[in-house]
Structures are given as structure tokens and as C-alpha cells.
Coordinates of C-alpha atoms in Angstrom, one line a residue:
M860 CA 96.0 123.2 166.8
Q861 CA 94.6 124.9 169.9
L862 CA 92.4 122.8 172.2
D863 CA 89.6 124.4 174.2
V864 CA 90.7 122.9 177.5
L865 CA 92.0 124.0 180.9
D866 CA 95.5 125.3 181.1
Q867 CA 95.8 123.5 184.4
E868 CA 97.4 120.0 184.3
L869 CA 95.5 117.5 186.5
M870 CA 97.9 114.6 185.6
C871 CA 101.5 115.0 186.9
S872 CA 104.6 114.0 185.0
G873 CA 106.5 111.1 186.5
H874 CA 103.7 108.5 186.1
V875 CA 104.8 104.9 185.3
G876 CA 103.0 104.4 182.0
C877 CA 105.1 102.9 179.2
P878 CA 106.6 105.2 176.6
G879 CA 103.9 106.1 174.0
C880 CA 101.1 104.8 176.1
G881 CA 97.8 105.9 174.6
A882 CA 95.9 105.5 177.9
T883 CA 98.0 108.3 179.5
I884 CA 97.4 110.6 176.5
A885 CA 93.6 109.9 176.8
M886 CA 93.6 110.6 180.5
R887 CA 95.4 113.9 180.1
F888 CA 92.9 115.2 177.5
F889 CA 90.0 113.9 179.5
L890 CA 90.9 115.5 182.8
K891 CA 91.8 118.9 181.2
T892 CA 88.3 118.9 179.8
L893 CA 86.4 117.8 183.0
G894 CA 88.4 119.8 185.5
E895 CA 89.2 119.1 189.2
K896 CA 85.6 118.6 190.3
T897 CA 85.9 114.9 189.3
V898 CA 86.1 111.7 191.3
M899 CA 87.8 108.9 189.4
V900 CA 87.1 105.2 190.0
L901 CA 89.9 102.9 188.8
P902 CA 89.1 99.2 188.6
A903 CA 92.1 97.0 188.1
C904 CA 93.8 97.9 184.8
C905 CA 97.0 99.5 183.5
W906 CA 95.9 102.8 185.1
S907 CA 95.9 101.1 188.5
V908 CA 99.6 100.9 188.1
I909 CA 100.2 104.1 186.1
A910 CA 98.6 106.3 188.8
G911 CA 101.2 105.1 191.3
P912 CA 101.1 103.4 194.7
Y913 CA 99.4 105.1 197.7
P914 CA 100.1 107.6 199.1
Q915 CA 101.6 108.9 195.8
S916 CA 99.4 109.6 192.8
T917 CA 99.9 111.2 189.4
L918 CA 96.4 112.5 189.4
K919 CA 95.4 115.7 191.2
I920 CA 91.8 114.5 191.8
P921 CA 90.3 112.0 194.3
V922 CA 90.9 108.4 193.1
I923 CA 89.3 105.2 194.3
H924 CA 91.1 102.0 193.3
T925 CA 88.6 99.1 193.2
A926 CA 88.3 95.5 192.2
F927 CA 88.3 94.4 188.5
E928 CA 84.6 93.7 188.3
T929 CA 83.2 96.6 190.2
G930 CA 83.6 99.7 188.1
G931 CA 79.9 100.3 187.5
A932 CA 78.9 99.4 191.1
T933 CA 81.5 101.6 192.7
A934 CA 80.7 104.6 190.6
T935 CA 77.0 104.1 191.5
G936 CA 77.9 104.2 195.2
V937 CA 80.1 107.2 194.9
R938 CA 77.4 109.1 193.1
A939 CA 74.9 108.2 195.8
A940 CA 77.2 109.4 198.5
L941 CA 77.8 112.7 196.8
D942 CA 74.1 113.2 196.3
M943 CA 73.5 112.6 200.1
L944 CA 76.1 115.3 200.8
G945 CA 74.3 117.7 198.4
D946 CA 77.2 117.7 196.0
T947 CA 75.7 118.1 192.5
E948 CA 78.9 119.6 190.9
T949 CA 81.3 116.7 191.1
T950 CA 81.4 114.4 188.1
V951 CA 81.9 110.7 188.9
V952 CA 83.9 108.8 186.3
T953 CA 84.9 105.1 186.0
W954 CA 88.1 104.8 184.0
A955 CA 88.6 101.2 183.0
G956 CA 90.5 99.1 180.4
D957 CA 88.9 96.8 177.9
G958 CA 89.4 93.7 180.1
G959 CA 87.5 95.4 183.0
T960 CA 84.8 96.6 180.6
F961 CA 84.2 94.1 177.8
D962 CA 84.8 91.0 180.1
I963 CA 85.2 91.0 183.9
G964 CA 83.4 94.3 184.7
F965 CA 80.5 94.0 182.2
Q966 CA 78.0 92.7 184.7
A967 CA 78.4 95.7 187.0
L968 CA 78.5 98.1 184.0
S969 CA 75.3 96.6 182.5
G970 CA 73.5 96.7 185.8
A971 CA 74.4 100.3 186.5
V972 CA 73.5 101.7 183.1
E973 CA 70.3 99.7 183.0
R974 CA 69.3 101.8 186.0
N975 CA 70.6 104.9 184.2
E976 CA 73.0 105.7 187.1
D977 CA 74.4 109.2 186.8
F978 CA 78.1 108.8 185.9
I979 CA 80.5 108.7 183.0
Y980 CA 82.1 105.3 182.1
V981 CA 85.3 105.5 180.0
C982 CA 86.8 102.5 178.5
Y983 CA 90.3 103.1 177.2
D984 CA 90.8 100.3 174.8
N985 CA 94.2 98.8 174.2
E986 CA 92.7 95.5 173.0
A987 CA 94.2 93.1 175.6
Y988 CA 95.0 92.6 179.3
M989 CA 98.2 94.6 178.9
N990 CA 99.4 95.1 182.5
T991 CA 99.2 91.4 183.3
G992 CA 101.1 90.2 180.3
I993 CA 99.2 90.8 177.0
Q994 CA 96.5 88.2 177.4
R995 CA 93.6 88.4 174.9
S996 CA 90.3 90.0 175.9
S997 CA 87.0 90.1 174.0
S998 CA 88.2 93.4 172.7
T999 CA 91.3 91.8 171.0
P1000 CA 90.7 92.1 167.3
Y1001 CA 90.5 89.2 164.8
G1002 CA 94.0 88.2 163.7
A1003 CA 95.9 89.4 166.7
W1004 CA 98.7 87.7 168.5
T1005 CA 98.7 87.7 172.3
T1006 CA 100.4 85.6 174.9
T1007 CA 97.2 83.5 175.1
T1008 CA 96.6 83.4 171.3
P1009 CA 100.2 82.6 170.2
G1010 CA 101.6 81.3 167.0
T1011 CA 99.0 79.7 164.7
H1012 CA 96.4 80.0 167.5
W1013 CA 96.0 83.8 166.9
K1014 CA 92.6 85.1 167.7
H1015 CA 90.1 83.8 165.1
L1016 CA 87.1 85.6 166.6
R1017 CA 85.9 89.1 165.9
K1018 CA 86.1 91.9 168.5
K1019 CA 83.0 92.5 170.6
N1020 CA 81.2 95.7 169.7
I1021 CA 81.0 97.2 173.1
V1022 CA 79.3 100.5 172.0
E1023 CA 76.4 98.5 170.5
A1024 CA 76.1 96.6 173.7
L1025 CA 75.8 99.9 175.6
V1026 CA 73.5 101.4 173.0
A1027 CA 71.2 98.4 173.6
H1028 CA 70.6 99.7 177.1
R1029 CA 69.2 102.9 175.6
I1030 CA 71.6 105.1 177.7
P1031 CA 71.5 108.9 177.0
Y1032 CA 74.9 109.0 175.4
A1033 CA 77.5 106.6 173.9
A1034 CA 80.4 107.6 171.7
T1035 CA 83.8 106.4 170.3
A1036 CA 86.9 108.6 170.5
N1037 CA 90.5 108.3 169.6
I1038 CA 93.8 109.8 171.0
A1039 CA 94.8 110.9 167.5
F1040 CA 91.7 113.1 167.2
P1041 CA 91.9 115.2 170.3
E1042 CA 89.4 117.9 169.2
D1043 CA 86.7 115.2 168.8
L1044 CA 87.7 113.5 172.1
V1045 CA 87.5 116.8 174.0
R1046 CA 84.1 117.7 172.5
K1047 CA 82.7 114.3 173.4
A1048 CA 84.1 114.5 177.0
R1049 CA 82.5 117.9 177.4
K1050 CA 79.2 116.7 176.0
A1051 CA 79.2 113.7 178.2
K1052 CA 79.8 115.9 181.3
S1053 CA 76.8 118.1 180.3
I1054 CA 74.3 115.1 180.2
K1055 CA 72.7 113.4 183.2
G1056 CA 72.4 109.7 183.5
S1057 CA 74.7 107.0 182.1
R1058 CA 77.2 108.0 179.6
F1059 CA 79.8 105.8 177.9
L1060 CA 83.0 106.8 176.0
H1061 CA 85.0 104.2 174.2
I1062 CA 88.5 105.6 173.6
F1063 CA 90.9 103.9 171.3
A1064 CA 94.3 103.9 173.1
S1065 CA 97.3 102.4 171.3
C1066 CA 99.7 100.2 173.3
P1067 CA 103.3 100.1 171.9
T1068 CA 104.3 97.4 174.3
G1069 CA 101.5 95.0 173.5
W1070 CA 101.1 95.8 169.8
R1071 CA 104.8 95.5 169.0
I1072 CA 105.2 99.0 167.6
P1073 CA 107.8 101.7 168.3
S1074 CA 106.5 104.2 170.9
E1075 CA 106.8 107.1 168.5
M1076 CA 104.2 105.3 166.3
S1077 CA 101.4 105.5 168.9
I1078 CA 99.5 108.4 167.5
K1079 CA 100.0 107.3 163.8
I1080 CA 98.6 103.8 164.5
A1081 CA 95.6 105.3 166.3
R1082 CA 94.9 107.6 163.4
M1083 CA 95.2 104.7 160.9
A1084 CA 92.6 102.8 162.9
V1085 CA 90.1 105.6 162.0
Q1086 CA 91.3 106.1 158.5
T1087 CA 90.9 102.4 157.7
N1088 CA 87.4 102.3 159.2
I1089 CA 88.6 99.8 161.8
F1090 CA 87.6 102.2 164.6
P1091 CA 85.0 104.7 163.3
L1092 CA 84.3 107.9 165.2
Y1093 CA 80.6 108.2 166.0
E1094 CA 78.1 108.9 168.8
V1095 CA 74.6 107.6 169.7
E1096 CA 72.1 109.5 171.7
D1097 CA 69.3 107.8 173.6
G1098 CA 70.1 104.5 171.9
V1099 CA 68.7 105.5 168.5
R1100 CA 70.2 108.6 167.1
Y1101 CA 73.5 107.8 165.3
T1102 CA 75.9 110.5 164.1
I1103 CA 79.1 109.6 162.2
N1104 CA 81.6 112.3 163.2
Y1105 CA 84.3 111.7 160.7
K1106 CA 84.4 110.3 157.2
P1107 CA 87.7 108.5 156.8
R1108 CA 90.0 108.2 153.8
E1109 CA 89.2 104.4 153.8
Y1110 CA 92.8 103.2 153.4
L1111 CA 93.1 99.4 153.1
V1112 CA 93.3 97.7 156.4
R1113 CA 96.6 96.1 155.4
E1114 CA 98.2 99.6 155.7
Y1115 CA 97.3 99.5 159.4
F1116 CA 98.1 95.9 160.1
K1117 CA 101.5 95.8 158.4
L1118 CA 102.8 98.4 160.9
Q1119 CA 102.2 96.2 164.0
G1120 CA 104.2 93.1 165.1
R1121 CA 101.1 91.5 166.6
F1122 CA 99.7 91.0 163.1
R1123 CA 103.0 90.0 161.4
H1124 CA 101.8 86.4 160.9
L1125 CA 98.7 87.2 158.8
T1126 CA 98.7 86.2 155.1
D1127 CA 97.2 88.2 152.2
Q1128 CA 94.2 85.9 152.4
D1129 CA 93.7 86.7 156.1
L1130 CA 94.0 90.4 155.4
D1131 CA 91.4 90.1 152.6
A1132 CA 89.0 88.4 155.0
I1133 CA 89.5 91.2 157.6
Q1134 CA 88.9 93.8 154.9
E1135 CA 85.6 92.3 154.2
M1136 CA 84.6 92.3 157.9
V1137 CA 85.6 96.0 158.2
N1138 CA 83.7 96.9 155.1
E1139 CA 80.6 95.0 156.4
D1140 CA 80.7 96.8 159.8
W1141 CA 81.1 100.2 158.1
Q1142 CA 78.2 99.6 155.8
L1143 CA 76.1 98.6 158.8
L1144 CA 77.1 101.8 160.7
L1145 CA 76.2 103.9 157.7
R1146 CA 72.7 102.4 157.6
K1147 CA 72.2 103.0 161.3
A1148 CA 73.2 106.6 160.8
G1149 CA 70.8 106.9 157.9
E1150 CA 73.6 107.4 155.4
H1151 CA 74.5 105.4 152.4
A1152 CA 77.9 104.6 150.8

């Protein structure tokens, strides 16, 4: 497979991500697509650590570390400053985890995209607060163990559909992507760069540490999330035009769940209930895209 990206590496080796970290794979693909004329805003998240402490940095672009809840607001300010300087070439990106996007940073994100501020917001989703000890977020899926949903108190609530929340703002572009489908990820990053206004990418980024999987399984697990319809690949333009980018093989969800320690406690009955939820969500997405099963 040959990706149409820069030969230049904008992410150095020697970062402090965990072995098999999906968030680092996503960052490498993303930067090799956008190029060095990029300013990166990092609210508190795993990547605040991965990038390394000042004055060291694993990223060869300007980086602004900011507070957990301020990803949307900080990107808005950076864009305004660049505009005042007459810089129309640099792309402003907020790169945040699911905790800083689905939960703590949602107010700033919602306010910014409601104003259609001109930046790309990327949420790399590892489905919990991983760098602070694997606490559940509203991105944590139904059935998952975390340190705040332990034992029989595993999460009994469904994952928030963050793309639909952004689509409700009628932003120019929103899409899902996955580290196991790099051609699709690169194409969407390039498309997002070409559009003005608020753009949102939701990237599925597996976490071997928090998901209790071997590091070498990171890509396979991410691919299974798509093949089981747990994480469909699609994009939405102007809040209304849905396109499904990949038709999965529709494996049973238990094939995905049985590989991960965080779901080890689930019974066959639990997995059947989750299968029904996934089927329901997929049928709803097909209808929005004007397709039928």
C-alpha cells in the first residue's frame, strides 16, 4: 500500500506513547497529510504527555498546550491571530481525546463550531480518560470495564454519538476515520484541510493499555471495530449529506469484544443486547445516507 502523503516526518521517534498507541499512529498519518504549515492545539489528554515536556517536543510544528476545556476556544484565538498577521496558509488544528471532546471540552467546541470558526477539530477516541488512569468518559462504550466502572458496575449506558452532535451544528464537514484504514483517514484529512469553516474528524484510536489487549493487536482491533459496524466509516457535509465510505463484512460484535480484557465479564445475553444496539445504529445510519439494508 502506498499512501499519498509527504515523505517528510513531522513526528519524531522517541515520543512517550505506550506501545501500540493508536493516537500516535493517527497523529503521524494526519501530520504527513497536512504538512508543516500547521499549528496544533493540545488540550489536556494523552497527547499532552506523548509530545514530551517543554522545551522538548516530538512534533516538528508549533504546539500550544492548553487547559482541558479550552480546545475550541484556543483554536479560535489562534486562527484570529493568524488572520491579523495575514497568514492564510497555516491550518489550525485542535487535537483532543474523547474526554476533552465528549465531556469537558464540549462547551468550547460547541460554541466555536456554532460560530463556524475556521479550524479542524480532531478527536482521537480511545474511549476513556486513559492518561489519568482509565476512568470512563461519555465515549466509553456500553459494557466496558474502567476503573470508575469496575466489576459488576461496568458501564450500562450507550456511547455518546459525538459526530451526530457536531452534525446538529450544521458544520461544513464531519467524518469518522480509523487508524486501520489509513487511505480513508488521509483522504478525509486532506478534504478537511481544503474546506473553510469548522471541520470535525472523529478518529478511532485503540489503546492497548486501557483496553487490556496486546500492543500488536492495536490495528486488528481497530479494523474489527469497523468490520462489526461498531465504528462505521462515513462523512457528513453541511449537516445533511451523508456518505458511507465503507461497507463492512458485518462480523458479529462478539468477535470484537472477545479479544479485549475490558469486556471479559460480559455474558452471551449482554453481547446479544449489544448486537441489537449496533444493528439499530447501523440501520439508522443507512437511512440517513439514503441507503437500505
